[in-house]
């Protein structure tokens, strides 16, 4: 996993990479995440950055920690959507759509990307 040199902070990039692995099924419920120290070494990050990422994932109920045993992927729950989080995603999505329109990306391309993303694939188009 490579990190962008500009843009989102590293903890946010790691957060999204782990979430993507959960969504795509690479990480399954009950799978153990690497220890903070191990992840930090592998990803060339400060352990505090990894710790912050794991804490955020835990606060979002994506993972749970058992003291002395590690951090594990949580079983997805059918909880009520958080309207504040949904509004934040909608705002981000609208910003991306505006940028896409500005760049001349067609609605069909966007739809294709959304379908591929929900099917766990990556877009071949740039």
PDB file of C-alpha atoms in Angstrom:
ATOM      1  CA  UNK A   1       0.000   0.000   0.000  1.00  0.00           C
ATOM      2  CA  UNK A   2       1.470   3.312  -1.048  1.00  0.00           C
ATOM      3  CA  UNK A   3       0.593   6.655   0.424  1.00  0.00           C
ATOM      4  CA  UNK A   4       0.074   9.819  -1.547  1.00  0.00           C
ATOM      5  CA  UNK A   5       2.644  12.501  -0.838  1.00  0.00           C
ATOM      6  CA  UNK A   6       0.009  15.203  -0.787  1.00  0.00           C
ATOM      7  CA  UNK A   7      -3.633  15.356   0.139  1.00  0.00           C
ATOM      8  CA  UNK A   8      -5.178  13.461   3.011  1.00  0.00           C
ATOM      9  CA  UNK A   9      -3.185  12.819   6.189  1.00  0.00           C
ATOM     10  CA  UNK A  10      -1.583   9.388   6.439  1.00  0.00           C
ATOM     11  CA  UNK A  11      -3.985   8.203   9.150  1.00  0.00           C
ATOM     12  CA  UNK A  12      -6.936   8.979   6.853  1.00  0.00           C
ATOM     13  CA  UNK A  13      -5.281   7.187   3.943  1.00  0.00           C
ATOM     14  CA  UNK A  14      -4.633   4.108   6.107  1.00  0.00           C
ATOM     15  CA  UNK A  15      -8.204   4.291   7.437  1.00  0.00           C
ATOM     16  CA  UNK A  16      -9.597   4.242   3.891  1.00  0.00           C
ATOM     17  CA  UNK A  17      -7.276   1.410   2.827  1.00  0.00           C
ATOM     18  CA  UNK A  18      -8.454  -0.760   5.715  1.00  0.00           C
ATOM     19  CA  UNK A  19     -12.104   0.125   5.065  1.00  0.00           C
ATOM     20  CA  UNK A  20     -11.619  -0.742   1.396  1.00  0.00           C
ATOM     21  CA  UNK A  21     -10.172  -4.130   2.341  1.00  0.00           C
ATOM     22  CA  UNK A  22     -13.201  -4.756   4.583  1.00  0.00           C
ATOM     23  CA  UNK A  23     -15.680  -3.694   1.892  1.00  0.00           C
ATOM     24  CA  UNK A  24     -13.947  -5.786  -0.781  1.00  0.00           C
ATOM     25  CA  UNK A  25     -13.824  -8.813   1.502  1.00  0.00           C
ATOM     26  CA  UNK A  26     -10.029  -8.982   1.710  1.00  0.00           C
ATOM     27  CA  UNK A  27     -10.476  -8.536   5.456  1.00  0.00           C
ATOM     28  CA  UNK A  28     -13.261 -10.694   6.901  1.00  0.00           C
ATOM     29  CA  UNK A  29     -15.041 -10.449  10.265  1.00  0.00           C
ATOM     30  CA  UNK A  30     -12.766 -11.925  12.924  1.00  0.00           C
ATOM     31  CA  UNK A  31      -9.565 -11.336  10.951  1.00  0.00           C
ATOM     32  CA  UNK A  32      -6.784  -9.951  13.095  1.00  0.00           C
ATOM     33  CA  UNK A  33      -5.145  -6.721  12.017  1.00  0.00           C
ATOM     34  CA  UNK A  34      -1.379  -6.434  12.396  1.00  0.00           C
ATOM     35  CA  UNK A  35      -0.193  -5.019  15.705  1.00  0.00           C
ATOM     36  CA  UNK A  36       0.288  -1.261  15.789  1.00  0.00           C
ATOM     37  CA  UNK A  37       4.059  -1.682  15.817  1.00  0.00           C
ATOM     38  CA  UNK A  38       4.010  -4.203  12.971  1.00  0.00           C
ATOM     39  CA  UNK A  39       1.681  -2.075  10.823  1.00  0.00           C
ATOM     40  CA  UNK A  40       3.797   1.005  11.501  1.00  0.00           C
ATOM     41  CA  UNK A  41       6.956  -0.819  10.423  1.00  0.00           C
ATOM     42  CA  UNK A  42       5.349  -2.326   7.316  1.00  0.00           C
ATOM     43  CA  UNK A  43       3.727   0.935   6.230  1.00  0.00           C
ATOM     44  CA  UNK A  44       6.667   3.151   7.246  1.00  0.00           C
ATOM     45  CA  UNK A  45       4.444   5.160   9.569  1.00  0.00           C
ATOM     46  CA  UNK A  46       4.753   6.470  13.083  1.00  0.00           C
ATOM     47  CA  UNK A  47       3.084   4.077  15.564  1.00  0.00           C
ATOM     48  CA  UNK A  48       0.967   7.000  16.809  1.00  0.00           C
ATOM     49  CA  UNK A  49      -0.476   7.349  13.304  1.00  0.00           C
ATOM     50  CA  UNK A  50      -1.464   3.679  13.217  1.00  0.00           C
ATOM     51  CA  UNK A  51      -2.849   3.907  16.753  1.00  0.00           C
ATOM     52  CA  UNK A  52      -5.012   6.879  15.757  1.00  0.00           C
ATOM     53  CA  UNK A  53      -6.277   4.934  12.730  1.00  0.00           C
ATOM     54  CA  UNK A  54      -7.170   1.886  14.827  1.00  0.00           C
ATOM     55  CA  UNK A  55      -8.934   4.101  17.389  1.00  0.00           C
ATOM     56  CA  UNK A  56     -11.010   5.723  14.646  1.00  0.00           C
ATOM     57  CA  UNK A  57     -11.902   2.334  13.176  1.00  0.00           C
ATOM     58  CA  UNK A  58     -12.943   1.167  16.632  1.00  0.00           C
ATOM     59  CA  UNK A  59     -15.072   4.287  17.213  1.00  0.00           C
ATOM     60  CA  UNK A  60     -16.801   3.524  13.895  1.00  0.00           C
ATOM     61  CA  UNK A  61     -17.379  -0.100  15.005  1.00  0.00           C
ATOM     62  CA  UNK A  62     -15.330  -1.450  12.084  1.00  0.00           C
ATOM     63  CA  UNK A  63     -12.926  -3.222  14.446  1.00  0.00           C
ATOM     64  CA  UNK A  64     -12.719  -4.215  18.102  1.00  0.00           C
ATOM     65  CA  UNK A  65      -9.730  -4.663  20.360  1.00  0.00           C
ATOM     66  CA  UNK A  66      -9.143  -7.372  22.935  1.00  0.00           C
ATOM     67  CA  UNK A  67      -6.476  -6.220  25.333  1.00  0.00           C
ATOM     68  CA  UNK A  68      -3.406  -8.392  25.026  1.00  0.00           C
ATOM     69  CA  UNK A  69      -4.744 -10.259  21.971  1.00  0.00           C
ATOM     70  CA  UNK A  70      -5.054  -7.647  19.237  1.00  0.00           C
ATOM     71  CA  UNK A  71      -7.433  -5.762  16.988  1.00  0.00           C
ATOM     72  CA  UNK A  72      -9.983  -7.671  14.924  1.00  0.00           C
ATOM     73  CA  UNK A  73     -12.409  -6.879  12.105  1.00  0.00           C
ATOM     74  CA  UNK A  74     -15.911  -6.553  13.491  1.00  0.00           C
ATOM     75  CA  UNK A  75     -19.000  -8.268  12.113  1.00  0.00           C
ATOM     76  CA  UNK A  76     -21.033  -5.752  10.120  1.00  0.00           C
ATOM     77  CA  UNK A  77     -24.167  -4.662  11.931  1.00  0.00           C
ATOM     78  CA  UNK A  78     -27.443  -3.466  10.556  1.00  0.00           C
ATOM     79  CA  UNK A  79     -27.517  -0.297  12.626  1.00  0.00           C
ATOM     80  CA  UNK A  80     -29.377   2.877  11.831  1.00  0.00           C
ATOM     81  CA  UNK A  81     -27.435   5.127   9.510  1.00  0.00           C
ATOM     82  CA  UNK A  82     -25.809   8.098  11.170  1.00  0.00           C
ATOM     83  CA  UNK A  83     -27.442  11.082   9.410  1.00  0.00           C
ATOM     84  CA  UNK A  84     -24.453  13.342  10.103  1.00  0.00           C
ATOM     85  CA  UNK A  85     -22.020  10.857   8.560  1.00  0.00           C
ATOM     86  CA  UNK A  86     -24.356  10.350   5.588  1.00  0.00           C
ATOM     87  CA  UNK A  87     -24.547  14.126   5.041  1.00  0.00           C
ATOM     88  CA  UNK A  88     -20.730  14.342   5.132  1.00  0.00           C
ATOM     89  CA  UNK A  89     -20.433  11.591   2.522  1.00  0.00           C
ATOM     90  CA  UNK A  90     -23.038  13.299   0.346  1.00  0.00           C
ATOM     91  CA  UNK A  91     -21.119  16.586   0.519  1.00  0.00           C
ATOM     92  CA  UNK A  92     -17.849  14.855  -0.415  1.00  0.00           C
ATOM     93  CA  UNK A  93     -19.570  12.996  -3.243  1.00  0.00           C
ATOM     94  CA  UNK A  94     -21.095  16.198  -4.630  1.00  0.00           C
ATOM     95  CA  UNK A  95     -17.668  17.856  -4.524  1.00  0.00           C
ATOM     96  CA  UNK A  96     -16.168  14.973  -6.473  1.00  0.00           C
ATOM     97  CA  UNK A  97     -19.014  15.092  -9.002  1.00  0.00           C
ATOM     98  CA  UNK A  98     -18.475  18.803  -9.526  1.00  0.00           C
ATOM     99  CA  UNK A  99     -14.779  18.181 -10.173  1.00  0.00           C
ATOM    100  CA  UNK A 100     -15.653  15.322 -12.545  1.00  0.00           C
ATOM    101  CA  UNK A 101     -18.055  17.533 -14.502  1.00  0.00           C
ATOM    102  CA  UNK A 102     -15.420  20.254 -14.677  1.00  0.00           C
ATOM    103  CA  UNK A 103     -12.954  17.732 -16.129  1.00  0.00           C
ATOM    104  CA  UNK A 104     -15.496  16.584 -18.713  1.00  0.00           C
ATOM    105  CA  UNK A 105     -16.068  13.127 -17.258  1.00  0.00           C
ATOM    106  CA  UNK A 106     -19.397  11.814 -18.491  1.00  0.00           C
ATOM    107  CA  UNK A 107     -22.273  10.676 -16.310  1.00  0.00           C
ATOM    108  CA  UNK A 108     -21.938   7.216 -17.865  1.00  0.00           C
ATOM    109  CA  UNK A 109     -18.271   7.014 -16.810  1.00  0.00           C
ATOM    110  CA  UNK A 110     -19.247   7.966 -13.262  1.00  0.00           C
ATOM    111  CA  UNK A 111     -22.010   5.343 -13.239  1.00  0.00           C
ATOM    112  CA  UNK A 112     -19.587   2.704 -14.531  1.00  0.00           C
ATOM    113  CA  UNK A 113     -17.108   3.591 -11.774  1.00  0.00           C
ATOM    114  CA  UNK A 114     -19.802   3.409  -9.096  1.00  0.00           C
ATOM    115  CA  UNK A 115     -20.964  -0.012 -10.322  1.00  0.00           C
ATOM    116  CA  UNK A 116     -17.378  -1.317 -10.408  1.00  0.00           C
ATOM    117  CA  UNK A 117     -16.650   0.069  -6.944  1.00  0.00           C
ATOM    118  CA  UNK A 118     -19.746  -1.610  -5.490  1.00  0.00           C
ATOM    119  CA  UNK A 119     -18.789  -4.870  -7.183  1.00  0.00           C
ATOM    120  CA  UNK A 120     -15.330  -4.678  -5.604  1.00  0.00           C
ATOM    121  CA  UNK A 121     -13.447  -4.024  -8.824  1.00  0.00           C
ATOM    122  CA  UNK A 122     -11.294  -1.125  -9.846  1.00  0.00           C
ATOM    123  CA  UNK A 123     -11.893   1.126 -12.790  1.00  0.00           C
ATOM    124  CA  UNK A 124      -9.640   0.711 -15.812  1.00  0.00           C
ATOM    125  CA  UNK A 125     -10.441   4.214 -17.045  1.00  0.00           C
ATOM    126  CA  UNK A 126      -8.733   7.344 -15.781  1.00  0.00           C
TER     127      UNK A 126
END
